[in-house]
Coordinates of C-alpha atoms and ligand atoms in Angstrom, one line a residue:
Chain A
M1298 CA 0.2 0.1 0.2
G1299 CA 2.8 2.0 0.7
N1300 CA 2.5 6.2 0.1
S1301 CA -0.4 5.7 -1.9
A1302 CA -4.2 6.2 -0.8
L1303 CA -6.3 3.7 0.7
N1304 CA -9.3 4.1 -1.5
E1305 CA -11.9 1.2 -0.4
A1306 CA -11.8 -0.1 3.8
V1307 CA -9.7 -2.9 3.8
K1308 CA -9.4 -5.3 6.6
S1309 CA -6.4 -5.0 7.6
V1310 CA -3.4 -3.2 5.7
A1311 CA 0.6 -2.8 6.9
L1312 CA 1.5 0.6 7.1
T1313 CA 4.1 2.8 9.0
G1314 CA 2.5 5.5 11.2
N1315 CA 3.6 8.3 9.5
E1316 CA 1.7 6.1 6.1
A1317 CA -1.3 6.1 8.4
V1318 CA -1.5 9.6 9.6
A1319 CA -0.7 10.9 6.2
N1320 CA -3.9 8.7 5.0
A1321 CA -5.6 9.9 7.9
M1322 CA -5.2 13.3 7.0
R1323 CA -6.4 12.2 3.3
Q1324 CA -9.7 11.3 4.5
V1325 CA -10.4 14.3 6.4
H1326 CA -9.4 16.5 3.8
P1327 CA -8.6 19.8 5.5
D1328 CA -8.8 22.9 2.9
V1329 CA -5.2 23.8 4.3
V1330 CA -2.4 22.1 5.0
A1331 CA 0.9 24.5 6.2
A1332 CA 3.9 22.5 6.6
Y1333 CA 7.9 22.0 7.4
P1334 CA 9.9 19.3 6.7
I1335 CA 11.7 17.8 10.1
T1336 CA 12.7 14.2 10.7
P1337 CA 10.8 12.3 11.8
Q1338 CA 8.2 13.7 10.8
T1339 CA 9.0 14.9 7.3
E1340 CA 7.2 11.4 5.3
I1341 CA 3.9 12.7 6.4
V1342 CA 4.2 15.9 5.0
Q1343 CA 5.5 14.6 2.0
I1344 CA 2.6 11.9 1.5
F1345 CA 0.5 14.1 1.7
S1346 CA 1.7 16.4 -1.0
T1347 CA 1.8 13.3 -2.9
F1348 CA -1.8 13.3 -2.2
V1349 CA -2.3 16.6 -3.5
A1350 CA -0.2 16.6 -6.0
D1351 CA -1.7 13.3 -7.1
G1352 CA -5.4 14.8 -7.1
L1353 CA -6.6 12.9 -4.5
V1354 CA -7.2 15.6 -2.7
Q1355 CA -8.3 19.5 -2.9
T1356 CA -6.2 20.7 -0.1
E1357 CA -4.4 24.0 -0.3
F1358 CA -0.7 22.5 0.4
V1359 CA 1.7 25.4 1.5
P1360 CA 5.0 24.4 1.5
V1361 CA 6.4 27.2 4.1
E1362 CA 10.3 28.4 4.7
S1363 CA 9.8 27.4 8.8
E1364 CA 7.9 26.1 11.2
H1365 CA 7.2 29.0 12.4
S1366 CA 5.4 30.1 9.2
A1367 CA 3.7 26.9 9.0
M1368 CA 1.8 27.4 12.4
S1369 CA 1.4 31.2 11.3
A1370 CA -0.1 29.9 8.0
T1371 CA -2.2 27.3 9.6
V1372 CA -3.4 30.1 12.1
G1373 CA -4.2 32.4 9.6
A1374 CA -5.9 29.5 7.4
S1375 CA -8.0 28.3 10.6
A1376 CA -9.3 32.1 11.2
A1377 CA -10.2 32.4 7.8
G1378 CA -12.5 29.2 8.5
A1379 CA -11.0 26.6 7.1
R1380 CA -10.1 23.4 8.4
A1381 CA -6.5 23.6 9.0
M1382 CA -3.8 21.3 10.1
T1383 CA 0.1 21.0 10.3
A1384 CA 2.5 18.8 11.2
T1385 CA 6.2 18.7 13.2
S1386 CA 8.6 17.5 15.8
A1387 CA 10.9 18.4 17.7
N1388 CA 12.7 20.8 17.0
G1389 CA 10.4 22.4 14.7
L1390 CA 7.6 22.4 17.4
A1391 CA 10.3 24.5 19.2
L1392 CA 10.5 27.3 16.1
M1393 CA 6.6 27.2 16.4
W1394 CA 6.2 27.7 20.0
E1395 CA 5.1 31.6 20.1
V1396 CA 2.1 30.8 17.6
L1397 CA 1.3 27.6 19.5
Y1398 CA -0.2 30.1 22.5
I1399 CA -2.0 32.1 19.6
A1400 CA -3.6 29.3 18.0
A1401 CA -5.2 28.7 21.3
G1402 CA -5.6 31.6 22.9
L1403 CA -7.5 32.7 19.2
R1404 CA -9.3 29.3 20.2
L1405 CA -8.4 28.1 16.6
P1406 CA -9.5 24.3 16.3
I1407 CA -6.2 23.1 13.9
V1408 CA -4.9 19.5 14.7
M1409 CA -1.8 19.0 14.1
P1410 CA 0.4 15.0 14.6
V1411 CA 4.1 15.2 16.2
V1412 CA 5.9 12.8 15.9
N1413 CA 8.2 12.8 19.0
R1414 CA 11.9 13.5 18.8
A1415 CA 14.6 14.4 21.2
L1416 CA 15.2 18.3 22.0
S1417 CA 18.8 19.4 20.8
A1418 CA 21.6 19.7 22.0
P1419 CA 23.1 17.2 21.7
I1420 CA 21.1 16.9 18.7
N1421 CA 19.2 13.6 18.2
I1422 CA 16.6 12.3 16.0
H1423 CA 14.8 9.8 18.4
C1424 CA 12.2 9.5 20.1
D1425 CA 11.8 11.3 23.4
H1426 CA 9.1 12.9 24.2
S1427 CA 10.5 16.1 25.5
D1428 CA 9.0 17.9 22.3
T1429 CA 5.6 17.8 23.2
M1430 CA 6.0 17.5 26.7
G1431 CA 7.5 21.0 26.6
A1432 CA 4.4 22.3 25.1
R1433 CA 2.2 20.5 27.9
D1434 CA 0.6 24.4 28.5
S1435 CA 0.3 26.0 25.6
G1436 CA -3.6 25.0 25.7
W1437 CA -3.3 22.6 22.9
I1438 CA -5.7 19.1 24.2
Q1439 CA -2.6 16.4 23.8
L1440 CA -3.5 13.0 22.6
Y1441 CA -0.7 9.5 23.2
S1442 CA -0.9 7.0 20.4
E1443 CA 0.9 3.9 21.4
N1444 CA 0.7 3.0 18.0
A1445 CA 0.1 3.3 14.4
Q1446 CA -3.4 2.3 15.3
E1447 CA -4.3 4.7 17.5
A1448 CA -2.6 8.0 15.5
Y1449 CA -4.4 7.4 12.8
D1450 CA -7.9 6.8 15.3
N1451 CA -6.7 10.2 17.7
V1452 CA -6.3 12.3 14.5
I1453 CA -9.8 11.1 13.1
Q1454 CA -11.3 12.0 16.5
A1455 CA -9.1 15.0 16.9
V1456 CA -10.7 16.6 14.2
R1457 CA -14.0 16.5 15.9
I1458 CA -12.8 17.3 19.3
A1459 CA -10.9 20.2 18.0
E1460 CA -14.2 21.9 16.4
H1461 CA -16.7 20.7 19.3
P1462 CA -18.4 24.6 20.1
E1463 CA -18.1 23.7 23.4
V1464 CA -14.0 22.9 23.1
N1465 CA -12.5 25.2 20.1
L1466 CA -9.1 24.4 21.2
P1467 CA -6.2 22.9 19.3
V1468 CA -5.5 19.5 19.1
M1469 CA -1.9 17.8 19.0
V1470 CA -1.3 13.9 18.3
M1471 CA 1.3 12.2 19.2
M1472 CA 3.0 9.4 18.4
D1473 CA 7.1 8.0 19.1
G1474 CA 9.1 8.6 16.0
F1475 CA 10.5 6.0 13.8
I1476 CA 9.4 3.5 16.5
I1477 CA 5.8 4.8 14.6
S1478 CA 6.4 6.9 12.4
H1479 CA 8.7 4.2 10.7
G1480 CA 7.3 1.3 11.7
M1481 CA 5.1 -0.8 10.2
E1482 CA 2.7 -2.5 11.7
N1483 CA -1.1 -3.4 10.6
V1484 CA -3.4 -0.8 10.7
Y1485 CA -7.5 -1.4 10.2
P1486 CA -8.3 2.4 8.4
L1487 CA -11.5 3.0 7.7
A1488 CA -13.4 3.9 3.9
D1489 CA -12.9 7.7 2.9
E1490 CA -16.6 8.1 3.1
E1491 CA -16.8 7.3 6.7
V1492 CA -14.5 9.7 8.0
R1493 CA -15.4 12.2 5.9
K1494 CA -19.3 11.6 6.9
F1495 CA -17.9 11.8 10.6
V1496 CA -15.3 14.4 10.7
G1497 CA -18.5 16.6 9.2
E1498 CA -18.0 20.1 7.8
R1499 CA -16.2 22.9 10.0
K1500 CA -19.0 24.9 10.8
P1501 CA -17.1 27.7 12.3
H1502 CA -19.2 30.8 14.6
Y1503 CA -17.2 33.4 13.0
T1504 CA -14.3 34.0 10.2
L1505 CA -12.3 36.2 8.0
L1506 CA -13.7 35.7 5.1
D1507 CA -17.5 36.3 6.2
A1508 CA -17.5 39.8 4.6
D1509 CA -21.2 40.8 5.7
N1510 CA -20.3 39.9 9.4
P1511 CA -16.8 41.0 9.8
I1512 CA -14.7 40.5 12.8
T1513 CA -11.2 41.3 13.9
V1514 CA -8.7 38.6 15.7
G1515 CA -6.1 39.3 17.6
P1516 CA -6.7 42.7 19.2
L1517 CA -4.9 43.7 21.8
D1518 CA -7.0 42.4 25.2
L1519 CA -4.7 44.1 28.3
Q1520 CA -5.6 44.4 31.6
D1521 CA -9.7 44.6 31.4
F1522 CA -10.3 41.7 29.8
Y1523 CA -7.4 39.0 28.9
F1524 CA -7.9 37.3 32.0
E1525 CA -11.5 37.1 31.0
H1526 CA -10.5 35.4 28.2
R1527 CA -7.8 33.1 29.9
R1528 CA -10.7 32.0 31.8
Q1529 CA -12.9 31.0 28.8
Q1530 CA -9.9 28.7 27.3
A1531 CA -9.9 27.2 31.1
E1532 CA -13.4 26.7 30.6
A1533 CA -12.9 25.2 27.2
M1534 CA -10.3 22.3 28.8
F1535 CA -13.1 21.7 31.9
N1536 CA -15.4 21.1 28.4
A1537 CA -12.8 19.0 26.7
D1538 CA -13.4 16.3 29.4
K1539 CA -16.7 15.4 28.0
V1540 CA -16.5 15.9 24.6
V1541 CA -13.3 13.6 24.0
K1542 CA -15.4 10.7 25.6
E1543 CA -18.3 11.2 23.4
V1544 CA -15.9 11.6 20.6
A1545 CA -14.9 8.1 21.2
D1546 CA -17.7 6.6 21.7
E1547 CA -19.6 8.0 18.6
F1548 CA -15.9 6.8 16.9
A1549 CA -16.3 3.0 18.8
K1550 CA -19.8 2.7 17.2
L1551 CA -18.3 3.5 14.1
S1552 CA -14.5 0.8 14.0
G1553 CA -15.6 -1.0 16.6
R1554 CA -12.2 0.9 18.6
Q1555 CA -13.4 2.0 21.9
Y1556 CA -11.2 4.5 23.4
D1557 CA -10.9 6.8 26.5
F1558 CA -8.7 9.0 28.5
F1559 CA -6.8 6.3 29.6
E1560 CA -5.9 2.4 29.1
A1561 CA -6.3 0.8 32.0
Y1562 CA -4.4 -2.6 31.7
Q1563 CA -5.3 -5.4 34.2
L1564 CA -5.4 -2.7 36.7
D1565 CA -8.7 -3.9 38.2
D1566 CA -6.7 -6.1 41.2
A1567 CA -3.0 -5.1 40.6
E1568 CA -0.5 -4.6 43.8
M1569 CA 1.9 -2.8 41.8
A1570 CA 1.6 -0.4 38.2
I1571 CA 3.4 1.4 35.8
V1572 CA 1.9 4.1 34.6
V1573 CA 3.5 4.9 30.7
I1574 CA 3.1 7.6 27.9
G1575 CA 3.4 5.5 23.9
S1576 CA 5.0 2.8 22.5
T1577 CA 6.7 1.8 25.5
A1578 CA 3.2 0.7 26.7
G1579 CA 3.3 -2.7 24.1
T1580 CA 6.4 -3.7 25.7
A1581 CA 5.3 -3.2 29.5
K1582 CA 2.0 -4.6 28.7
Y1583 CA 4.0 -7.9 27.6
V1584 CA 6.0 -8.0 31.3
V1585 CA 2.9 -7.5 32.7
N1586 CA 1.3 -10.5 30.7
E1587 CA 4.9 -12.4 31.6
L1588 CA 3.6 -11.7 35.5
R1589 CA 0.6 -12.2 35.5
A1590 CA 1.5 -15.9 34.6
K1591 CA 3.6 -16.2 37.3
G1592 CA 0.5 -15.0 39.0
V1593 CA 2.4 -11.6 40.2
K1594 CA -0.8 -8.8 40.4
A1595 CA 0.7 -6.2 37.6
G1596 CA -1.3 -3.8 36.3
L1597 CA -0.4 -1.0 33.8
L1598 CA -1.9 2.2 33.0
K1599 CA -1.2 4.2 29.7
I1600 CA -2.3 7.9 29.0
R1601 CA -3.5 8.5 25.8
M1602 CA -5.1 12.2 27.4
F1603 CA -2.1 14.4 28.7
R1604 CA -4.1 17.5 28.1
P1605 CA -6.4 18.3 29.8
F1606 CA -4.6 15.9 32.3
P1607 CA -7.9 13.8 33.6
A1608 CA -6.9 14.0 36.9
A1609 CA -10.1 13.0 38.9
R1610 CA -10.2 9.6 36.8
L1611 CA -6.6 8.6 37.8
R1612 CA -6.9 9.4 40.9
E1613 CA -10.0 7.0 41.0
A1614 CA -7.7 4.3 38.7
L1615 CA -4.8 4.5 40.8
T1616 CA -5.7 5.0 44.9
N1617 CA -6.4 1.4 45.1
V1618 CA -3.1 0.7 43.9
P1619 CA -0.6 0.3 46.6
A1620 CA 2.6 0.7 44.5
V1621 CA 2.9 2.8 41.2
A1622 CA 6.0 3.3 39.1
V1623 CA 5.5 6.7 36.5
M1624 CA 7.5 6.3 33.5
D1625 CA 8.4 9.9 32.0
R1626 CA 10.3 9.6 28.3
A1627 CA 11.1 13.0 28.9
D1628 CA 13.1 15.1 31.8
S1629 CA 11.7 18.2 33.1
L1630 CA 15.3 18.7 34.1
A1631 CA 13.1 20.6 37.4
A1632 CA 15.4 18.3 39.7
C1633 CA 11.8 16.7 41.4
G1634 CA 11.6 14.1 38.3
G1635 CA 9.8 14.0 34.9
P1636 CA 6.0 16.1 34.0
L1637 CA 4.0 12.9 34.0
F1638 CA 5.2 12.3 37.7
G1639 CA 4.8 15.6 38.7
D1640 CA 1.1 15.8 37.6
L1641 CA 0.4 12.8 38.7
R1642 CA 1.6 12.8 42.6
A1643 CA -0.6 15.6 42.4
A1644 CA -3.6 14.3 41.3
L1645 CA -3.0 11.6 44.5
Y1646 CA -2.4 14.2 46.7
S1647 CA -6.4 14.9 47.1
A1648 CA -6.6 10.8 46.8
G1649 CA -7.8 8.7 50.5
K1650 CA -5.1 6.3 49.9
R1651 CA -2.1 7.5 48.3
P1652 CA 0.4 4.8 46.6
L1653 CA 4.2 4.9 47.1
M1654 CA 5.0 6.3 43.9
N1655 CA 8.4 6.2 42.1
N1656 CA 9.9 8.0 38.8
Y1657 CA 12.1 7.0 36.4
I1658 CA 13.1 8.7 33.3
Y1659 CA 13.8 6.8 30.5
G1660 CA 14.2 6.4 26.6
L1661 CA 15.4 10.1 25.8
G1662 CA 16.7 10.2 22.8
G1663 CA 15.7 6.9 21.4
R1664 CA 17.6 4.5 23.9
D1665 CA 15.8 1.3 23.7
V1666 CA 13.5 0.4 26.5
T1667 CA 13.8 -3.3 26.9
L1668 CA 11.6 -6.1 28.3
D1669 CA 14.6 -6.4 30.7
H1670 CA 14.0 -2.8 31.6
I1671 CA 10.5 -2.9 32.6
R1672 CA 11.1 -6.5 34.1
T1673 CA 13.3 -4.3 36.8
V1674 CA 10.8 -1.4 37.4
Y1675 CA 8.2 -4.0 38.4
Q1676 CA 11.0 -5.8 41.3
D1677 CA 11.6 -2.5 42.4
L1678 CA 7.8 -2.2 42.6
E1679 CA 8.1 -6.0 44.0
E1680 CA 10.3 -4.4 47.0
M1681 CA 8.7 -1.2 47.7
L1682 CA 5.3 -3.4 48.3
R1683 CA 7.8 -5.5 50.8
T1684 CA 9.6 -3.2 52.2
G1685 CA 6.7 -0.5 52.3
E1686 CA 9.3 2.5 51.6
V1687 CA 10.5 4.4 48.5
K1688 CA 13.9 3.4 48.0
R1689 CA 14.9 6.2 45.1
E1690 CA 12.4 8.5 44.1
I1691 CA 13.7 9.4 40.8
N1692 CA 15.4 7.0 38.7
Y1693 CA 17.1 6.9 35.5
L1694 CA 16.2 3.7 33.9
G1695 CA 19.1 2.2 30.9
V1696 CA 21.2 4.6 31.5
R1697 CA 25.3 4.1 31.8
E1698 CA 25.6 4.1 35.7
Chain B
M1330 CA -20.8 54.0 15.3
V1331 CA -20.4 49.7 15.3
K1332 CA -21.7 48.4 12.2
E1333 CA -24.8 45.5 13.1
T1334 CA -24.4 41.9 12.0
K1335 CA -25.4 39.0 12.8
V1336 CA -22.0 38.6 14.9
T1337 CA -22.8 42.0 16.9
R1338 CA -26.0 41.1 17.5
E1339 CA -25.3 37.4 18.9
I1340 CA -22.1 37.9 20.9
M1341 CA -21.6 41.3 21.3
A1342 CA -24.9 41.8 23.7
G1343 CA -22.6 42.3 26.8
D1344 CA -19.7 42.9 25.3
Q1345 CA -18.2 46.3 25.8
P1346 CA -14.6 46.0 25.9
Q1347 CA -14.1 49.5 26.0
K1348 CA -16.0 49.7 29.2
R1349 CA -14.6 48.8 32.8
G1350 CA -17.2 46.6 34.4
G1351 CA -18.7 45.1 31.2
A1352 CA -19.2 41.7 30.5
N1353 CA -17.9 38.3 32.0
W1354 CA -16.2 35.8 30.8
R1355 CA -19.2 33.4 30.0
D1356 CA -20.1 36.5 27.4
L1357 CA -17.0 37.5 25.7
P1358 CA -16.7 36.6 22.3
A1359 CA -14.4 33.5 22.4
G1360 CA -10.7 34.1 21.4
A1361 CA -11.2 38.4 22.3
V1362 CA -12.6 38.2 18.7
I1363 CA -14.2 41.3 17.9
A1364 CA -17.2 41.2 16.0
G1365 CA -18.3 44.1 13.5
G1366 CA -16.4 46.2 11.6
A1367 CA -15.0 49.8 11.3
N1368 CA -15.5 50.2 15.3
S1369 CA -12.3 52.4 16.3
A1370 CA -15.0 54.9 17.2
A1371 CA -16.1 52.6 20.3
F1372 CA -12.9 53.2 21.8
E1373 CA -12.6 56.0 23.4
T1374 CA -8.9 57.2 23.0
G1375 CA -9.2 60.4 25.0
D1376 CA -8.9 59.1 28.4
W1377 CA -5.6 58.9 27.7
R1378 CA -4.9 62.8 27.3
T1379 CA -2.3 64.5 29.6
L1380 CA -2.2 67.5 27.9
K1381 CA -5.3 69.0 25.4
P1382 CA -6.0 71.2 22.9
V1383 CA -7.3 73.8 22.7
H1384 CA -8.3 75.9 19.1
L1385 CA -7.8 79.7 19.5
P1386 CA -10.4 80.5 16.3
E1387 CA -9.0 84.5 16.7
R1388 CA -5.5 83.0 15.5
C1389 CA -6.6 80.3 12.7
I1390 CA -6.2 80.7 9.6
H1391 CA -8.5 77.2 8.6
C1392 CA -5.4 76.1 6.6
L1393 CA -6.2 72.5 7.9
L1394 CA -2.7 71.2 8.8
C1395 CA -3.8 69.9 11.6
W1396 CA -6.6 68.4 10.3
V1397 CA -4.3 66.1 8.3
F1398 CA -1.6 65.6 10.4
C1399 CA -4.1 64.4 13.4
P1400 CA -3.4 60.3 13.7
D1401 CA -6.9 60.0 15.9
M1402 CA -9.1 61.8 13.4
A1403 CA -10.2 64.0 16.1
V1404 CA -10.2 67.6 14.6
I1405 CA -13.5 68.7 13.5
V1406 CA -14.2 70.0 10.7
E1407 CA -17.3 72.3 9.4
D1408 CA -17.2 73.5 5.6
G1409 CA -13.7 73.5 5.2
R1410 CA -13.5 75.6 8.5
V1411 CA -12.2 74.0 12.2
V1412 CA -14.9 74.2 14.7
G1413 CA -12.7 72.3 17.8
F1414 CA -11.7 68.9 18.8
D1415 CA -13.2 65.6 19.6
Y1416 CA -12.2 65.1 23.0
K1417 CA -13.3 61.8 23.4
H1418 CA -10.8 60.7 20.8
C1419 CA -8.2 63.2 20.9
K1420 CA -5.0 61.0 22.7
G1421 CA -3.3 65.1 23.4
C1422 CA -0.1 63.8 21.1
G1423 CA 0.3 67.2 20.2
I1424 CA 0.6 66.8 16.8
C1425 CA -1.6 69.4 15.5
A1426 CA -0.4 71.9 17.5
K1427 CA 3.5 71.6 16.2
E1428 CA 1.8 71.4 12.8
C1429 CA 0.4 74.6 12.8
P1430 CA 1.9 77.4 11.5
S1431 CA 4.2 79.2 14.0
K1432 CA 3.0 82.5 12.3
V1433 CA -0.1 81.8 13.8
N1434 CA -0.2 79.2 16.7
A1435 CA -3.5 78.6 16.8
I1436 CA -4.0 75.4 18.8
D1437 CA -2.5 75.7 22.8
M1438 CA -1.4 72.6 24.4
V1439 CA -2.7 72.6 28.1
P1440 CA -2.5 70.0 30.8
E1441 CA -5.6 68.1 30.8
G1442 CA -7.8 70.0 33.5
A1443 CA -5.7 73.3 34.0
E1444 CA -7.5 74.8 30.6
D1445 CA -9.4 77.5 31.8
A1446 CA -7.0 78.7 34.5
D1447 CA -3.8 78.9 32.7
R1448 CA -4.1 78.8 28.7
S1449 CA -0.4 78.9 28.0
T1450 CA 1.2 77.7 24.9
V1451 CA 2.7 74.2 25.0
S1452 CA 6.4 76.4 25.2
E1453 CA 5.6 78.6 27.6
Y1454 CA 4.2 75.2 30.0
R1455 CA 7.2 73.6 29.3
G1456 CA 9.5 76.8 30.1
K1457 CA 7.0 77.1 33.3
E1458 CA 7.5 73.7 34.3
K1459 CA 11.5 74.3 34.0
S1460 CA 11.5 77.3 36.2
R1461 CA 9.7 75.6 38.8
Ligands
SF4_1869 S1 -3.1 66.3 20.3 FE1 -3.1 64.8 18.6 S2 -4.7 63.4 18.9 FE2 -5.4 65.4 19.8 S3 -6.9 66.7 18.0 FE3 -4.0 66.9 18.3 S4 -3.6 66.0 16.9 FE4 -5.6 65.3 16.9
SF4_1870 S1 -3.1 74.4 11.8 FE1 -4.0 76.1 12.8 S2 -4.1 77.6 11.6 FE2 -4.3 75.5 10.4 S3 -6.6 75.0 10.9 FE3 -5.2 73.9 12.2 S4 -5.3 75.7 14.5 FE4 -6.3 75.9 12.3

């Protein structure tokens, strides 16, 4: 199937994550895509531009000169009423920085696949989550994917979430660089018409192109009203919780694949659990199965939605698990653990029962995460359970000691 | 006047950003969009002023240079003659007084609120500032 379009609903097709996402974009059929290539995202843009050149989509494709321009052009198109998308990775995302906040502040429902990659320096093109974790407070909804199928499904759902009138926020859809973006897997795509029908038409409340109803976008907003507009943004994030669920349920009816804010794997009776984001969940599930076969009550929780952070639901899911290891594929360099660790500990602070918790920074710059690495985490958890003590709170997993 | 449109009617009912204590966060248009075109007149910049232009009709030759140069369209002209200033929008920048031909000096800039007590020119006023 490769770079060509999927024309009919096929049962399963071997696709890389980038191919799956480019095809999701083709099926969504945005009005405008403005993008700049950066490894490992390049293929998404390249494949999508092939779809444009082949006339498979009528999308206005804007090959810009930088990611700052990519996001700026996407913002302009979205404010004009278009359904606009872009895609990026790592330093490209970093270059978009100020415009990320503008997209969210202007309440533009842009959807952007981000292929996670380490930030320089030292320069590195492989996977970790430091790029998007850095953008966690930019006001974008963040959906992370474990595999190509989830990335494909998340892109399609993201359009509906972003454009929901109670949300109107941009959405990033993440997949792990190379591991997912370039790894080939069986993916079950939907038919073109099914996706088109599911995403429908964008119905913006106001647009720059409506000459009968002129508007000003991006005016100066000082002490008087800036705060009120930020409060609105916060409310949209609260509303996203409900909308993400609704969209997931509707998507389940269409695809048979049910999504949630997170996936609880063997968690109900678990005595110890790993909390993880992205492709490592697959590796960790294998170890959970292994441990379960030996009668060890191991479980796993995989975060899909990191922003907004489903704190109350996570509290409920984890309060009865006695020992929890939080895995961060990004170091906040705050000397107090990774970003997921910080948020999760804060979420559990008000729980009646709090698990013993520790943190593993792992996989930075694409460092492999092996079954053995995960096994040692569960061994640490067993020791934590036995002793009732957290020996070391912040751990660096798989680094040369 | 703000042109009334579908969006202004729907959304702007409670939105008066130019007035303190206007709409709360629930009523404001999302993303700080301002609905309705040609609405800069609704933003009254007159309260920025610290110095105020005062027109001296007896000295004015109605050359309209002040009208041409005023960045806020705050010089009021009727039948080709300057009749005064729109103080709701005049920011008090003093460009009009500066551009008024020096032979006539038909615009005084006076401290806001002091125009009745002291009709001194800009230079005289500045002179006084220094000598204080
Ligand atoms: S002081 Fe400035 S704003 Fe006021 S009338 Fe003169 S030129 Fe216009
Ligand atoms: S520039 Fe001076 S003289 Fe000319 S119209 Fe204005 S006030 Fe009168």
